[in-house]
Coordinates of C-alpha atoms in Angstrom, one line a residue:
Chain A
G25 CA 66.1 -25.5 -60.9
A26 CA 64.4 -26.9 -63.9
V27 CA 64.9 -25.1 -67.1
V28 CA 62.9 -25.0 -70.3
S29 CA 64.3 -23.4 -73.5
Q30 CA 62.6 -22.5 -76.7
H31 CA 64.1 -21.9 -80.2
P32 CA 63.9 -19.7 -81.9
S33 CA 63.0 -16.8 -79.6
R34 CA 61.8 -14.7 -82.5
V35 CA 60.8 -15.6 -86.1
I36 CA 59.4 -13.8 -89.1
C37 CA 58.0 -15.9 -92.0
K38 CA 56.1 -15.2 -95.1
S39 CA 52.5 -16.1 -95.5
G40 CA 52.1 -19.8 -96.7
T41 CA 55.4 -21.1 -95.2
S42 CA 55.9 -23.4 -92.3
V43 CA 57.6 -22.6 -89.1
K44 CA 59.0 -25.1 -86.5
I45 CA 59.4 -24.1 -82.8
E46 CA 61.4 -26.3 -80.5
C47 CA 60.9 -26.7 -76.8
R48 CA 63.4 -28.4 -74.7
S49 CA 63.7 -29.4 -71.1
L50 CA 67.3 -29.0 -70.3
D51 CA 68.0 -30.6 -67.0
F52 CA 64.9 -32.9 -66.6
Q53 CA 62.8 -35.3 -68.5
A54 CA 59.3 -34.3 -69.3
T55 CA 56.8 -37.0 -70.4
T56 CA 54.3 -34.2 -70.8
M57 CA 54.7 -30.8 -72.3
F58 CA 52.1 -28.1 -73.1
W59 CA 51.8 -25.6 -75.8
Y60 CA 50.1 -22.2 -75.2
R61 CA 49.4 -19.2 -77.5
Q62 CA 49.1 -15.6 -76.2
F63 CA 47.9 -12.7 -78.2
P64 CA 48.9 -9.1 -77.2
K65 CA 47.4 -8.1 -73.7
Q66 CA 45.6 -11.4 -73.4
S67 CA 46.0 -14.4 -71.2
L68 CA 47.7 -17.7 -72.1
M69 CA 45.4 -20.2 -74.1
L70 CA 46.2 -23.8 -74.0
M71 CA 46.6 -25.2 -77.6
A72 CA 47.6 -28.8 -76.9
T73 CA 49.1 -31.3 -74.5
S74 CA 52.2 -33.2 -76.0
N75 CA 52.9 -36.7 -74.7
E76 CA 56.1 -38.4 -75.3
G77 CA 55.7 -41.2 -77.8
S78 CA 52.0 -40.6 -78.5
K79 CA 49.7 -38.2 -80.4
A80 CA 49.1 -34.8 -79.0
T81 CA 45.8 -33.8 -77.5
Y82 CA 44.5 -30.6 -79.0
E83 CA 42.1 -28.2 -77.4
Q84 CA 38.8 -27.4 -79.0
G85 CA 39.1 -25.0 -81.9
V86 CA 42.7 -25.7 -82.5
E87 CA 43.4 -27.3 -85.9
K88 CA 45.7 -30.3 -85.5
D89 CA 46.5 -30.3 -89.2
K90 CA 47.7 -26.8 -88.9
F91 CA 49.7 -27.0 -85.7
L92 CA 51.6 -30.2 -85.8
I93 CA 53.2 -31.3 -82.6
N94 CA 55.8 -33.9 -82.1
H95 CA 57.3 -35.1 -78.8
A96 CA 59.8 -37.6 -80.0
S97 CA 62.0 -37.7 -76.8
L98 CA 61.6 -37.0 -73.1
T99 CA 63.4 -33.6 -73.5
L100 CA 62.1 -32.2 -76.8
S101 CA 58.7 -31.3 -78.2
T102 CA 58.2 -29.3 -81.5
L103 CA 55.4 -27.3 -82.7
T104 CA 55.2 -26.7 -86.5
V105 CA 52.8 -24.0 -87.8
T106 CA 52.0 -25.1 -91.3
S107 CA 51.0 -22.8 -94.1
A108 CA 51.2 -19.8 -91.7
H109 CA 48.9 -16.8 -92.1
P110 CA 49.1 -13.3 -90.5
E111 CA 46.5 -14.3 -88.0
D112 CA 48.9 -16.9 -86.7
S113 CA 51.1 -14.3 -85.5
S114 CA 51.3 -14.6 -81.8
F115 CA 53.5 -15.4 -78.8
Y116 CA 53.9 -19.3 -78.4
I117 CA 54.9 -20.6 -75.1
C118 CA 55.7 -24.2 -74.0
S119 CA 55.8 -25.6 -70.5
A120 CA 56.7 -28.9 -68.8
S121 CA 56.6 -30.4 -65.4
L122 CA 58.4 -33.0 -63.4
M123 CA 56.4 -36.1 -62.8
G124 CA 54.7 -35.8 -59.4
S125 CA 55.4 -32.0 -59.2
Y126 CA 52.8 -29.2 -58.9
E127 CA 55.1 -26.7 -60.6
Q128 CA 55.2 -26.2 -64.2
Y129 CA 58.2 -24.7 -65.9
F130 CA 57.8 -22.4 -68.7
G131 CA 59.9 -21.7 -71.7
P132 CA 60.8 -18.0 -72.7
G133 CA 58.4 -18.0 -75.5
T134 CA 58.7 -17.6 -79.3
R135 CA 57.4 -14.5 -81.0
L136 CA 56.0 -15.5 -84.5
T137 CA 55.3 -12.8 -87.0
V138 CA 53.7 -13.8 -90.3
T139 CA 54.0 -11.2 -93.1
Chain B
L15 CA 39.2 -27.0 -62.8
A16 CA 38.0 -24.2 -60.4
K17 CA 37.4 -20.9 -62.0
T18 CA 39.2 -18.0 -60.6
T19 CA 38.4 -14.3 -60.4
Q20 CA 41.0 -11.5 -59.8
P21 CA 41.1 -7.8 -60.3
I22 CA 42.0 -6.7 -63.8
S23 CA 44.6 -4.2 -62.7
M24 CA 46.2 -2.6 -59.7
D25 CA 48.4 0.4 -59.2
S26 CA 51.0 0.8 -56.5
Y27 CA 54.1 2.9 -55.6
E28 CA 57.6 1.7 -54.9
G29 CA 58.1 0.5 -51.3
Q30 CA 54.5 -0.3 -50.7
E31 CA 53.0 -3.8 -49.9
V32 CA 50.7 -5.0 -52.6
N33 CA 47.9 -7.6 -51.9
I34 CA 46.2 -9.3 -54.8
T35 CA 43.1 -11.3 -53.9
C36 CA 41.8 -14.2 -56.0
S37 CA 38.5 -15.8 -55.5
H38 CA 38.0 -19.5 -56.3
N39 CA 34.7 -20.5 -54.8
N40 CA 34.6 -23.9 -56.4
I41 CA 38.0 -25.1 -55.4
A42 CA 38.2 -28.8 -54.9
T43 CA 39.6 -30.8 -52.0
N44 CA 42.8 -32.0 -53.9
D45 CA 43.4 -28.5 -55.6
Y46 CA 46.4 -26.3 -54.8
I47 CA 46.6 -22.6 -55.3
T48 CA 49.5 -21.3 -57.5
W49 CA 50.6 -18.0 -58.5
Y50 CA 52.7 -16.9 -61.6
Q51 CA 54.2 -13.8 -62.7
Q52 CA 54.6 -12.9 -66.4
F53 CA 56.7 -10.0 -67.8
P54 CA 56.0 -8.8 -71.3
S55 CA 57.3 -11.2 -74.1
Q56 CA 58.4 -13.8 -71.4
G57 CA 57.0 -17.1 -70.2
P58 CA 55.3 -17.1 -66.8
R59 CA 57.4 -17.6 -63.8
F60 CA 56.3 -19.5 -60.7
I61 CA 56.0 -17.3 -57.6
I62 CA 54.5 -19.4 -54.8
Q63 CA 52.1 -22.2 -54.1
G64 CA 50.0 -23.2 -51.2
Y65 CA 47.2 -25.4 -49.9
K66 CA 45.9 -23.8 -46.7
T67 CA 46.9 -21.2 -44.1
K68 CA 50.0 -19.2 -44.9
V69 CA 53.1 -19.8 -47.1
T70 CA 56.0 -17.5 -47.3
N71 CA 59.1 -17.6 -49.5
E72 CA 61.8 -15.2 -50.4
V73 CA 59.7 -13.1 -52.8
A74 CA 56.0 -13.3 -51.6
S75 CA 53.5 -14.6 -49.1
L76 CA 50.3 -16.5 -49.8
F77 CA 47.4 -16.2 -47.4
I78 CA 44.6 -18.8 -47.7
P79 CA 41.7 -18.8 -45.3
A80 CA 40.2 -21.8 -43.7
D81 CA 37.4 -22.2 -46.4
R82 CA 40.0 -21.9 -49.2
K83 CA 37.5 -20.1 -51.3
S84 CA 39.9 -17.2 -51.9
S85 CA 43.6 -16.5 -51.6
T86 CA 45.8 -13.4 -51.3
L87 CA 49.2 -12.9 -52.8
S88 CA 51.2 -10.4 -50.8
L89 CA 54.2 -8.7 -52.4
P90 CA 56.3 -6.9 -49.7
R91 CA 57.7 -3.5 -50.7
V92 CA 57.3 -3.6 -54.4
S93 CA 59.8 -2.1 -56.8
L94 CA 59.5 -0.9 -60.4
S95 CA 60.6 -4.4 -61.5
D96 CA 57.6 -6.0 -60.0
T97 CA 55.4 -4.4 -62.7
A98 CA 53.9 -7.5 -64.4
V99 CA 50.9 -9.6 -64.8
Y100 CA 50.1 -11.9 -62.0
Y101 CA 48.0 -15.1 -62.4
C102 CA 46.2 -17.1 -59.8
L103 CA 45.6 -20.7 -60.7
V104 CA 43.8 -23.5 -59.0
G105 CA 44.1 -27.2 -59.7
D106 CA 45.5 -30.6 -58.9
W107 CA 48.6 -31.1 -60.9
G108 CA 50.3 -33.7 -58.9
T109 CA 50.7 -36.0 -61.7
G110 CA 52.3 -33.3 -63.9
R111 CA 50.1 -34.3 -66.7
R112 CA 47.5 -31.6 -66.5
A113 CA 47.8 -28.2 -68.2
L114 CA 47.3 -25.0 -66.3
T115 CA 44.2 -22.9 -67.0
F116 CA 45.0 -19.2 -67.0
G117 CA 42.5 -16.6 -66.1
S118 CA 42.7 -13.0 -67.1
G119 CA 45.4 -12.1 -64.5
T120 CA 46.0 -8.9 -62.6
R121 CA 48.1 -6.3 -64.3
L122 CA 50.2 -4.6 -61.6
Q123 CA 51.7 -1.2 -62.3
V124 CA 54.4 0.0 -59.9
Q125 CA 55.1 3.7 -60.1
P126 CA 58.2 5.6 -58.6

């Protein structure tokens, strides 16, 4: 089946630094990938939709200058958390789907801790 | 996208059948009903999807009445490893370009 990977799985960074999270579709091409954020004991919240070769579409309340998304190829999307603060500590999850498919495939998630 | 309502939590014992019902009164004609499972610190995992009547796969069954305003996920003979959060989602994702909108989910706790 379709596999989505994320790297790193866990990262700890200091406040004020930037962190890049990679999302890869390993055995299929994804023209669209999605980034979600999940706080403890809460549901997934969509942050942005990443389209290959174009600018990402951000959900209301998500700062595009803080959460930089790049979708340079059909198999890779990256999320960069710039000038991270402790409140950015969360579980970040990406997903992708095959064109014409109803099923979305999720990555294993990245646990970000900002100290 | 149709809003969904599901119980916040459910408790069960090993070996029992668990039925989780989701209501989606505003489901649209083109919408499908999909259920995902999520374990702590993992991404959601697809369980089952359906449009109407009944769908069954190796892990679950999905029952959808004729009016499609609700659906029931049935997990036969649950085990401790089925302890997870289960999300019901409704939408038309045929193009693969639309994000999933997650509700609060149902936290299932299976006890020995």
